[in-house]
Amino acid sequence: MSAVSPIPSETYKLGFIGAGKMAESIARGVVKSGVLPASRIKTAHKGSRRAAFESFGVGVAEHNNQVVENSDVVIFSVKPQVVKDAVLQLRPLLSEKKLLVSVVAGVKLKDLQEWAGHDRFIRVMPNTPAAVGEGASVMSMGAGATQEDGEIIAKLFGAVGKIWKADEKLFDAVTGLSGSGPAYIFLVIEALADGAVAAGLPRELALNLASQTVLGAASMARETGRHPGQLKDDVTSPGGTTIAGIHELEKSGFRGILMNAVVAAAKRSRELSQN
């Protein structure tokens, strides 16, 4: 591959193809964290989504080609069924001077690169908590993407949570865990709250306590770096309330159910990406 022009990390412009919730979450996080000013971000939309982006200073063009022409880094954030057409329509403008990024679920780098005509592409798998700055994202780099390109994207997605790097072959498993995982945890929160209501708590208090308990436990696991089993043991005194509750979870196969959910979602992701 011939040498590519480095993206000017201090002055580059960011464009979004697609003006949906994920694009908005990323753009908001980037602006709020100070990674980029809103004046260096652009998207395109002719409908109601204009107001959402304009509300925090992002420019909204009429057409996608205007976004690409004025951007150094272009993030494709569209539905999987339309990404091929979106890339092909813009291909004449997608030179190797531009770093291309996809957050589209289930669409592989080899296809994205073929449609774009070059391999300076990075695929990122974010998740919905990016909307509140707590996303879990994983990125895989195309052959033409440089280390500096990776650092730029890590900083962008670091503005809306945490980001890790992994081989693309692991993305189905990533989808099964962090992509689909928020829905599993919402079910857990709902179930904990329902149990608390059954035990006598008012609904609002039950939901608040359940949500904060999950948040606190996740923060402890992340911040302490200790194994979750150790943290669980710290709460579990002999003959106490916690071990009684854990005993019920184990009798119902709680851990196996969660493991099966991740494996099933990963399998479905694999099936969808092959279609």
mmCIF file of C-alpha atoms in Angstrom:
data_model
loop_
_atom_site.group_PDB
_atom_site.id
_atom_site.type_symbol
_atom_site.label_atom_id
_atom_site.label_comp_id
_atom_site.label_asym_id
_atom_site.label_seq_id
_atom_site.Cartn_x
_atom_site.Cartn_y
_atom_site.Cartn_z
ATOM 1 C CA MET A 1 0.000 0.000 0.000
ATOM 2 C CA SER A 2 1.295 3.462 -0.801
ATOM 3 C CA ALA A 3 1.807 5.930 2.025
ATOM 4 C CA VAL A 4 -1.369 7.715 3.044
ATOM 5 C CA SER A 5 -1.700 11.305 4.158
ATOM 6 C CA PRO A 6 -1.912 11.543 7.947
ATOM 7 C CA ILE A 7 -5.138 12.923 9.372
ATOM 8 C CA PRO A 8 -4.351 16.285 11.040
ATOM 9 C CA SER A 9 -5.220 15.294 14.608
ATOM 10 C CA GLU A 10 -5.554 18.862 15.867
ATOM 11 C CA THR A 11 -7.648 20.271 13.035
ATOM 12 C CA TYR A 12 -9.463 17.398 11.319
ATOM 13 C CA LYS A 13 -13.158 17.564 10.471
ATOM 14 C CA LEU A 14 -15.616 14.788 11.288
ATOM 15 C CA GLY A 15 -18.603 13.815 9.172
ATOM 16 C CA PHE A 16 -21.484 11.415 9.814
ATOM 17 C CA ILE A 17 -23.312 9.598 7.045
ATOM 18 C CA GLY A 18 -26.565 8.888 8.854
ATOM 19 C CA ALA A 19 -28.122 11.166 11.449
ATOM 20 C CA GLY A 20 -29.674 8.610 13.810
ATOM 21 C CA LYS A 21 -29.412 8.154 17.563
ATOM 22 C CA MET A 22 -25.968 6.520 17.524
ATOM 23 C CA ALA A 23 -24.475 9.297 15.395
ATOM 24 C CA GLU A 24 -26.055 11.860 17.714
ATOM 25 C CA SER A 25 -24.703 10.089 20.815
ATOM 26 C CA ILE A 26 -21.166 10.017 19.433
ATOM 27 C CA ALA A 27 -21.311 13.630 18.260
ATOM 28 C CA ARG A 28 -22.722 14.854 21.581
ATOM 29 C CA GLY A 29 -20.070 12.977 23.545
ATOM 30 C CA VAL A 30 -17.263 14.286 21.359
ATOM 31 C CA VAL A 31 -18.447 17.879 21.777
ATOM 32 C CA LYS A 32 -19.201 17.579 25.500
ATOM 33 C CA SER A 33 -15.777 16.064 26.249
ATOM 34 C CA GLY A 34 -13.963 18.722 24.234
ATOM 35 C CA VAL A 35 -12.392 16.223 21.812
ATOM 36 C CA LEU A 36 -13.795 18.280 18.903
ATOM 37 C CA PRO A 37 -15.752 21.533 18.708
ATOM 38 C CA ALA A 38 -19.185 21.284 17.106
ATOM 39 C CA SER A 39 -17.995 23.572 14.308
ATOM 40 C CA ARG A 40 -15.783 20.724 12.983
ATOM 41 C CA ILE A 41 -18.609 18.166 12.846
ATOM 42 C CA LYS A 42 -21.188 17.770 10.097
ATOM 43 C CA THR A 43 -23.998 15.442 9.052
ATOM 44 C CA ALA A 44 -26.811 15.566 6.505
ATOM 45 C CA HIS A 45 -30.565 15.278 6.949
ATOM 46 C CA LYS A 46 -33.609 16.923 5.436
ATOM 47 C CA GLY A 47 -36.119 15.995 8.142
ATOM 48 C CA SER A 48 -36.733 16.212 11.866
ATOM 49 C CA ARG A 49 -33.255 15.017 12.867
ATOM 50 C CA ARG A 50 -31.757 18.363 11.827
ATOM 51 C CA ALA A 51 -32.913 19.995 15.048
ATOM 52 C CA ALA A 52 -31.270 17.359 17.262
ATOM 53 C CA PHE A 53 -27.815 18.059 15.803
ATOM 54 C CA GLU A 54 -28.246 21.804 15.424
ATOM 55 C CA SER A 55 -29.239 22.026 19.112
ATOM 56 C CA PHE A 56 -25.598 21.473 20.115
ATOM 57 C CA GLY A 57 -23.989 23.321 17.226
ATOM 58 C CA VAL A 58 -23.358 20.609 14.618
ATOM 59 C CA GLY A 59 -23.829 21.702 11.011
ATOM 60 C CA VAL A 60 -26.446 19.827 9.005
ATOM 61 C CA ALA A 61 -26.100 19.727 5.220
ATOM 62 C CA GLU A 62 -28.696 18.834 2.612
ATOM 63 C CA HIS A 63 -26.735 15.998 1.002
ATOM 64 C CA ASN A 64 -24.215 13.350 2.085
ATOM 65 C CA ASN A 65 -21.708 14.345 -0.589
ATOM 66 C CA GLN A 66 -21.394 17.761 1.096
ATOM 67 C CA VAL A 67 -20.517 15.986 4.346
ATOM 68 C CA VAL A 68 -17.818 13.835 2.725
ATOM 69 C CA GLU A 69 -16.293 16.733 0.798
ATOM 70 C CA ASN A 70 -15.845 18.703 4.031
ATOM 71 C CA SER A 71 -14.606 15.857 6.261
ATOM 72 C CA ASP A 72 -11.291 14.127 6.953
ATOM 73 C CA VAL A 73 -12.902 11.346 8.985
ATOM 74 C CA VAL A 74 -16.218 9.907 7.777
ATOM 75 C CA ILE A 75 -18.345 7.689 10.036
ATOM 76 C CA PHE A 76 -21.017 5.558 8.381
ATOM 77 C CA SER A 77 -23.884 5.229 10.858
ATOM 78 C CA VAL A 78 -26.772 3.902 8.769
ATOM 79 C CA LYS A 79 -28.975 0.803 8.716
ATOM 80 C CA PRO A 80 -27.224 -2.400 7.543
ATOM 81 C CA GLN A 81 -29.577 -2.769 4.570
ATOM 82 C CA VAL A 82 -28.642 0.645 3.122
ATOM 83 C CA VAL A 83 -24.917 0.889 3.894
ATOM 84 C CA LYS A 84 -23.835 -0.667 0.591
ATOM 85 C CA ASP A 85 -25.759 1.868 -1.477
ATOM 86 C CA ALA A 86 -24.568 4.708 0.762
ATOM 87 C CA VAL A 87 -20.899 3.786 0.318
ATOM 88 C CA LEU A 88 -21.177 3.097 -3.418
ATOM 89 C CA GLN A 89 -22.937 6.402 -4.080
ATOM 90 C CA LEU A 90 -20.159 8.292 -2.290
ATOM 91 C CA ARG A 91 -17.281 6.182 -3.627
ATOM 92 C CA PRO A 92 -15.962 8.841 -6.070
ATOM 93 C CA LEU A 93 -15.377 11.126 -3.062
ATOM 94 C CA LEU A 94 -13.924 8.480 -0.715
ATOM 95 C CA SER A 95 -10.225 8.859 -1.449
ATOM 96 C CA GLU A 96 -7.492 7.352 0.724
ATOM 97 C CA LYS A 97 -6.917 10.814 2.134
ATOM 98 C CA LYS A 98 -10.054 10.214 4.186
ATOM 99 C CA LEU A 99 -10.292 7.822 7.114
ATOM 100 C CA LEU A 100 -13.518 5.811 6.870
ATOM 101 C CA VAL A 101 -15.288 4.307 9.870
ATOM 102 C CA SER A 102 -18.326 2.047 10.122
ATOM 103 C CA VAL A 103 -20.535 1.506 13.166
ATOM 104 C CA VAL A 104 -22.977 -0.564 11.092
ATOM 105 C CA ALA A 105 -23.825 -3.896 12.751
ATOM 106 C CA GLY A 106 -23.026 -7.105 10.908
ATOM 107 C CA VAL A 107 -21.248 -5.598 7.876
ATOM 108 C CA LYS A 108 -17.675 -6.816 7.455
ATOM 109 C CA LEU A 109 -14.584 -4.792 6.656
ATOM 110 C CA LYS A 110 -13.869 -6.737 3.458
ATOM 111 C CA ASP A 111 -17.233 -5.665 2.034
ATOM 112 C CA LEU A 112 -16.942 -2.075 3.228
ATOM 113 C CA GLN A 113 -13.460 -1.795 1.734
ATOM 114 C CA GLU A 114 -14.557 -3.316 -1.572
ATOM 115 C CA TRP A 115 -17.441 -0.840 -1.882
ATOM 116 C CA ALA A 116 -15.249 2.136 -0.911
ATOM 117 C CA GLY A 117 -12.377 1.166 -3.189
ATOM 118 C CA HIS A 118 -9.687 1.216 -0.480
ATOM 119 C CA ASP A 119 -8.871 -0.269 2.900
ATOM 120 C CA ARG A 120 -8.278 2.797 5.055
ATOM 121 C CA PHE A 121 -11.285 1.703 7.050
ATOM 122 C CA ILE A 122 -11.971 1.016 10.739
ATOM 123 C CA ARG A 123 -14.985 -0.941 11.956
ATOM 124 C CA VAL A 124 -16.351 -0.103 15.399
ATOM 125 C CA MET A 125 -18.983 -2.006 17.367
ATOM 126 C CA PRO A 126 -20.470 0.406 19.947
ATOM 127 C CA ASN A 127 -23.519 -0.150 22.137
ATOM 128 C CA THR A 128 -26.493 1.927 23.237
ATOM 129 C CA PRO A 129 -25.116 3.164 26.607
ATOM 130 C CA ALA A 130 -22.913 5.429 24.472
ATOM 131 C CA ALA A 131 -25.983 7.701 24.659
ATOM 132 C CA VAL A 132 -25.136 8.409 28.318
ATOM 133 C CA GLY A 133 -21.347 8.332 27.942
ATOM 134 C CA GLU A 134 -20.949 4.744 29.152
ATOM 135 C CA GLY A 135 -20.611 2.857 25.880
ATOM 136 C CA ALA A 136 -18.554 -0.305 25.454
ATOM 137 C CA SER A 137 -16.995 -0.244 21.979
ATOM 138 C CA VAL A 138 -14.607 -2.538 20.148
ATOM 139 C CA MET A 139 -12.719 -1.606 16.988
ATOM 140 C CA SER A 140 -10.992 -3.563 14.242
ATOM 141 C CA MET A 141 -8.663 -1.872 11.774
ATOM 142 C CA GLY A 142 -8.511 -2.379 8.032
ATOM 143 C CA ALA A 143 -5.117 -3.015 6.433
ATOM 144 C CA GLY A 144 -4.825 0.584 5.225
ATOM 145 C CA ALA A 145 -5.580 2.216 8.580
ATOM 146 C CA THR A 146 -2.509 3.517 10.396
ATOM 147 C CA GLN A 147 -1.707 3.452 14.095
ATOM 148 C CA GLU A 148 -2.410 7.194 14.177
ATOM 149 C CA ASP A 149 -5.821 6.565 12.579
ATOM 150 C CA GLY A 150 -6.567 4.071 15.346
ATOM 151 C CA GLU A 151 -5.582 6.592 18.004
ATOM 152 C CA ILE A 152 -7.950 9.196 16.537
ATOM 153 C CA ILE A 153 -10.871 6.761 16.573
ATOM 154 C CA ALA A 154 -10.022 5.514 20.066
ATOM 155 C CA LYS A 155 -10.152 9.106 21.294
ATOM 156 C CA LEU A 156 -13.473 9.776 19.526
ATOM 157 C CA PHE A 157 -15.204 6.711 20.955
ATOM 158 C CA GLY A 158 -13.461 7.174 24.286
ATOM 159 C CA ALA A 159 -15.586 10.310 24.563
ATOM 160 C CA VAL A 160 -18.708 8.132 24.899
ATOM 161 C CA GLY A 161 -17.342 5.314 27.070
ATOM 162 C CA LYS A 162 -14.567 2.727 26.813
ATOM 163 C CA ILE A 163 -13.067 1.248 23.651
ATOM 164 C CA TRP A 164 -10.915 -1.821 23.041
ATOM 165 C CA LYS A 165 -9.219 -3.239 19.942
ATOM 166 C CA ALA A 166 -9.895 -6.785 18.705
ATOM 167 C CA ASP A 167 -9.688 -8.915 15.582
ATOM 168 C CA GLU A 168 -12.831 -8.636 13.484
ATOM 169 C CA LYS A 169 -13.395 -12.404 13.694
ATOM 170 C CA LEU A 170 -14.400 -11.817 17.341
ATOM 171 C CA PHE A 171 -17.127 -9.291 16.499
ATOM 172 C CA ASP A 172 -19.982 -11.814 16.595
ATOM 173 C CA ALA A 173 -19.025 -12.651 20.171
ATOM 174 C CA VAL A 174 -18.684 -8.933 20.922
ATOM 175 C CA THR A 175 -22.210 -8.450 19.576
ATOM 176 C CA GLY A 176 -23.499 -11.249 21.795
ATOM 177 C CA LEU A 177 -21.932 -9.672 24.890
ATOM 178 C CA SER A 178 -21.703 -5.880 24.732
ATOM 179 C CA GLY A 179 -23.931 -5.302 21.706
ATOM 180 C CA SER A 180 -26.934 -7.220 23.029
ATOM 181 C CA GLY A 181 -25.860 -7.185 26.678
ATOM 182 C CA PRO A 182 -27.583 -3.948 27.730
ATOM 183 C CA ALA A 183 -30.944 -5.618 27.029
ATOM 184 C CA TYR A 184 -30.015 -8.524 29.323
ATOM 185 C CA ILE A 185 -29.129 -6.088 32.083
ATOM 186 C CA PHE A 186 -32.361 -4.125 31.623
ATOM 187 C CA LEU A 187 -34.177 -7.418 32.192
ATOM 188 C CA VAL A 188 -32.091 -8.016 35.319
ATOM 189 C CA ILE A 189 -32.935 -4.542 36.647
ATOM 190 C CA GLU A 190 -36.625 -5.053 35.922
ATOM 191 C CA ALA A 191 -36.617 -8.478 37.592
ATOM 192 C CA LEU A 192 -34.778 -7.194 40.687
ATOM 193 C CA ALA A 193 -37.284 -4.357 40.989
ATOM 194 C CA ASP A 194 -40.214 -6.756 40.598
ATOM 195 C CA GLY A 195 -38.780 -8.927 43.353
ATOM 196 C CA ALA A 196 -38.432 -5.906 45.605
ATOM 197 C CA VAL A 197 -42.049 -4.921 44.902
ATOM 198 C CA ALA A 198 -43.100 -8.462 45.795
ATOM 199 C CA ALA A 199 -41.135 -8.044 49.031
ATOM 200 C CA GLY A 200 -43.021 -4.820 49.831
ATOM 201 C CA LEU A 201 -41.093 -1.901 48.297
ATOM 202 C CA PRO A 202 -42.846 0.875 46.350
ATOM 203 C CA ARG A 203 -42.223 0.571 42.578
ATOM 204 C CA GLU A 204 -40.243 3.816 42.158
ATOM 205 C CA LEU A 205 -37.924 3.071 45.066
ATOM 206 C CA ALA A 206 -37.464 -0.508 43.840
ATOM 207 C CA LEU A 207 -36.444 0.627 40.337
ATOM 208 C CA ASN A 208 -34.065 3.273 41.678
ATOM 209 C CA LEU A 209 -32.398 0.821 44.058
ATOM 210 C CA ALA A 210 -32.134 -1.887 41.395
ATOM 211 C CA SER A 211 -30.580 0.477 38.843
ATOM 212 C CA GLN A 212 -28.105 1.935 41.329
ATOM 213 C CA THR A 213 -27.181 -1.518 42.638
ATOM 214 C CA VAL A 214 -26.312 -2.731 39.118
ATOM 215 C CA LEU A 215 -24.380 0.485 38.417
ATOM 216 C CA GLY A 216 -22.491 0.253 41.714
ATOM 217 C CA ALA A 217 -21.617 -3.406 41.274
ATOM 218 C CA ALA A 218 -20.376 -2.795 37.717
ATOM 219 C CA SER A 219 -18.290 0.149 38.918
ATOM 220 C CA MET A 220 -16.715 -1.967 41.663
ATOM 221 C CA ALA A 221 -15.822 -4.726 39.202
ATOM 222 C CA ARG A 222 -14.296 -2.225 36.778
ATOM 223 C CA GLU A 223 -12.527 0.047 39.265
ATOM 224 C CA THR A 224 -11.079 -2.560 41.626
ATOM 225 C CA GLY A 225 -9.944 -4.991 38.932
ATOM 226 C CA ARG A 226 -10.818 -7.867 41.271
ATOM 227 C CA HIS A 227 -12.505 -11.017 39.978
ATOM 228 C CA PRO A 228 -16.315 -10.823 40.225
ATOM 229 C CA GLY A 229 -16.274 -14.086 42.190
ATOM 230 C CA GLN A 230 -14.120 -12.444 44.879
ATOM 231 C CA LEU A 231 -16.413 -9.438 45.069
ATOM 232 C CA LYS A 232 -19.413 -11.762 45.356
ATOM 233 C CA ASP A 233 -17.728 -13.685 48.181
ATOM 234 C CA ASP A 234 -17.107 -10.402 50.051
ATOM 235 C CA VAL A 235 -20.875 -9.833 50.256
ATOM 236 C CA THR A 236 -21.736 -13.437 51.078
ATOM 237 C CA SER A 237 -21.518 -14.143 54.799
ATOM 238 C CA PRO A 238 -22.122 -17.648 56.193
ATOM 239 C CA GLY A 239 -25.813 -18.413 56.660
ATOM 240 C CA GLY A 240 -26.762 -14.883 55.590
ATOM 241 C CA THR A 241 -29.281 -13.257 53.279
ATOM 242 C CA THR A 242 -27.030 -13.021 50.224
ATOM 243 C CA ILE A 243 -26.085 -16.695 50.083
ATOM 244 C CA ALA A 244 -29.776 -17.561 50.416
ATOM 245 C CA GLY A 245 -30.514 -15.435 47.362
ATOM 246 C CA ILE A 246 -27.537 -16.795 45.405
ATOM 247 C CA HIS A 247 -28.659 -20.335 46.214
ATOM 248 C CA GLU A 248 -31.988 -19.600 44.474
ATOM 249 C CA LEU A 249 -30.186 -18.132 41.441
ATOM 250 C CA GLU A 250 -27.933 -21.175 41.176
ATOM 251 C CA LYS A 251 -30.876 -23.593 41.487
ATOM 252 C CA SER A 252 -32.484 -21.810 38.518
ATOM 253 C CA GLY A 253 -29.308 -21.974 36.391
ATOM 254 C CA PHE A 254 -28.816 -18.191 36.389
ATOM 255 C CA ARG A 255 -25.233 -18.213 35.156
ATOM 256 C CA GLY A 256 -25.921 -20.819 32.505
ATOM 257 C CA ILE A 257 -28.895 -18.817 31.229
ATOM 258 C CA LEU A 258 -26.768 -15.689 30.788
ATOM 259 C CA MET A 259 -23.999 -17.690 29.110
ATOM 260 C CA ASN A 260 -26.536 -19.245 26.742
ATOM 261 C CA ALA A 261 -27.936 -15.796 25.906
ATOM 262 C CA VAL A 262 -24.519 -14.499 24.856
ATOM 263 C CA VAL A 263 -23.809 -17.607 22.779
ATOM 264 C CA ALA A 264 -27.263 -17.468 21.111
ATOM 265 C CA ALA A 265 -26.891 -13.788 20.227
ATOM 266 C CA ALA A 266 -23.376 -14.382 18.874
ATOM 267 C CA LYS A 267 -24.681 -17.250 16.744
ATOM 268 C CA ARG A 268 -27.492 -15.072 15.379
ATOM 269 C CA SER A 269 -25.012 -12.295 14.600
ATOM 270 C CA ARG A 270 -22.920 -14.792 12.637
ATOM 271 C CA GLU A 271 -25.980 -15.926 10.686
ATOM 272 C CA LEU A 272 -27.023 -12.370 9.870
ATOM 273 C CA SER A 273 -23.544 -11.332 8.725
ATOM 274 C CA GLN A 274 -23.449 -14.258 6.290
ATOM 275 C CA ASN A 275 -26.708 -13.246 4.607
#
